[in-house]
Amino acid sequence: MIKRIFAIFLVAAVAGPVPVRAQDAAAPFDGDLQRLAEILGTLHYLRGICGTNEGQKWRAEMQALVDAETPSGERRSRMIASFNRGYNGFQQTYRSCTPAANVAIRRYLEEGSKISRDLTARYAN
């Protein structure tokens, strides 16, 4: 089940990026992008301590999201800050993998998958 959710989340995040914006003005989906970035940061930390041996996978997903959106200035800073907030927030809470960390991973995979699907359905060409 988790592998299926993970696969959906991954495909939606990579294959269905939102359209590139020419200007640096706030987009109507920026809140969702920031939440997705925070989830990616959380997964980057939690999957690492839970021994999944994924290396920089979730950081690379974040980079792909930034590359697809090509934000600059304040928008870029907010996305990166969201990723770091997700990573740092769980770094302060979890020092090792626990059952609660595994529950959090599952929930964040589900939420990230939903956000990705919704963004793709609403804004992709």
Coordinates of C-alpha atoms in Angstrom, one line a residue:
M1 CA 0.0 0.0 0.0
I2 CA 2.7 2.5 1.0
K3 CA 4.7 1.6 -2.2
R4 CA 1.6 2.3 -4.3
I5 CA 1.0 5.7 -2.6
F6 CA 4.7 6.5 -2.9
A7 CA 4.6 5.7 -6.7
I8 CA 1.6 7.9 -7.2
F9 CA 3.1 10.7 -5.3
L10 CA 6.4 10.4 -7.1
V11 CA 4.8 10.3 -10.6
A12 CA 2.5 13.2 -9.8
A13 CA 5.4 15.3 -8.4
V14 CA 7.7 14.7 -11.3
A15 CA 5.5 14.1 -14.3
G16 CA 2.9 16.7 -13.5
P17 CA 4.7 19.9 -12.7
V18 CA 2.7 23.1 -12.6
P19 CA 3.2 25.5 -15.5
V20 CA 6.2 27.8 -15.5
R21 CA 5.5 31.4 -14.6
A22 CA 7.2 34.3 -16.5
Q23 CA 7.1 36.7 -13.6
D24 CA 7.8 36.3 -9.9
A25 CA 4.3 37.3 -8.8
A26 CA 2.6 35.0 -6.3
A27 CA 0.7 32.2 -8.0
P28 CA -2.7 31.0 -6.8
F29 CA -1.1 27.6 -6.0
D30 CA 1.9 28.9 -4.1
G31 CA 0.4 27.8 -0.7
D32 CA 0.1 24.2 -2.1
L33 CA 3.6 24.3 -3.5
Q34 CA 5.0 25.5 -0.1
R35 CA 3.1 22.7 1.7
L36 CA 4.4 20.2 -0.8
A37 CA 8.0 21.5 -0.3
E38 CA 7.5 21.2 3.5
I39 CA 6.4 17.6 3.0
L40 CA 9.4 16.8 0.8
G41 CA 11.7 18.2 3.6
T42 CA 9.9 16.0 6.2
L43 CA 10.2 12.9 4.0
H44 CA 13.9 13.7 3.3
Y45 CA 14.6 13.6 7.0
L46 CA 12.2 10.8 8.2
R47 CA 12.9 8.4 5.4
G48 CA 16.6 8.8 6.1
I49 CA 16.4 7.9 9.8
C50 CA 14.1 5.0 9.1
G51 CA 16.8 3.3 7.0
T52 CA 15.2 3.4 3.6
N53 CA 18.6 4.1 1.9
E54 CA 17.1 6.5 -0.5
G55 CA 20.0 9.0 -0.2
Q56 CA 19.1 12.4 -1.6
K57 CA 15.9 11.2 -3.3
W58 CA 13.5 13.6 -1.6
R59 CA 15.9 16.5 -1.9
A60 CA 16.2 15.7 -5.6
E61 CA 12.4 15.8 -5.8
M62 CA 12.4 19.2 -4.2
Q63 CA 15.0 20.3 -6.8
A64 CA 12.8 19.0 -9.6
L65 CA 9.9 20.9 -8.2
V66 CA 11.9 24.1 -8.0
D67 CA 13.3 23.5 -11.5
A68 CA 9.8 22.9 -12.9
E69 CA 8.3 26.0 -11.3
T70 CA 11.4 28.2 -11.8
P71 CA 10.6 30.7 -9.1
S72 CA 12.9 33.5 -8.3
G73 CA 13.3 36.0 -5.5
E74 CA 10.8 35.7 -2.7
R75 CA 8.9 32.8 -4.2
R76 CA 12.0 30.6 -4.4
S77 CA 13.0 31.6 -0.9
R78 CA 9.6 30.6 0.5
M79 CA 9.7 27.2 -1.2
I80 CA 13.2 26.5 0.1
A81 CA 12.3 27.7 3.6
S82 CA 9.3 25.4 3.6
F83 CA 11.5 22.4 2.7
N84 CA 13.9 23.3 5.5
R85 CA 11.1 23.8 8.0
G86 CA 9.8 20.3 7.3
Y87 CA 13.3 18.8 7.6
N88 CA 14.3 20.8 10.7
G89 CA 10.9 20.4 12.5
F90 CA 11.2 16.6 12.4
Q91 CA 14.9 16.6 13.1
Q92 CA 14.2 18.3 16.4
T93 CA 11.5 15.7 17.3
Y94 CA 12.9 12.4 16.0
R95 CA 16.4 11.1 16.7
S96 CA 15.6 7.6 15.5
C97 CA 12.9 5.7 13.6
T98 CA 9.9 5.0 15.8
P99 CA 6.4 3.6 15.0
A100 CA 5.2 7.2 15.2
A101 CA 7.8 8.2 12.6
N102 CA 6.5 5.5 10.3
V103 CA 2.9 6.7 10.7
A104 CA 4.1 10.2 9.9
I105 CA 5.8 9.0 6.8
R106 CA 2.7 7.3 5.6
R107 CA 0.5 10.3 6.3
Y108 CA 2.9 12.7 4.5
L109 CA 3.1 10.4 1.5
E110 CA -0.6 10.4 1.3
E111 CA -0.9 14.2 1.7
G112 CA 1.9 14.9 -0.8
S113 CA 0.2 12.6 -3.3
K114 CA -3.1 14.4 -2.9
I115 CA -1.6 17.8 -3.3
S116 CA 0.3 16.7 -6.4
R117 CA -2.8 15.2 -8.0
D118 CA -4.9 18.3 -7.2
L119 CA -2.2 20.7 -8.5
T120 CA -1.8 18.6 -11.7
A121 CA -5.6 18.3 -12.2
R122 CA -6.2 22.0 -11.7
Y123 CA -3.2 23.7 -13.3
A124 CA -1.3 21.4 -15.7
N125 CA -1.9 21.9 -19.4

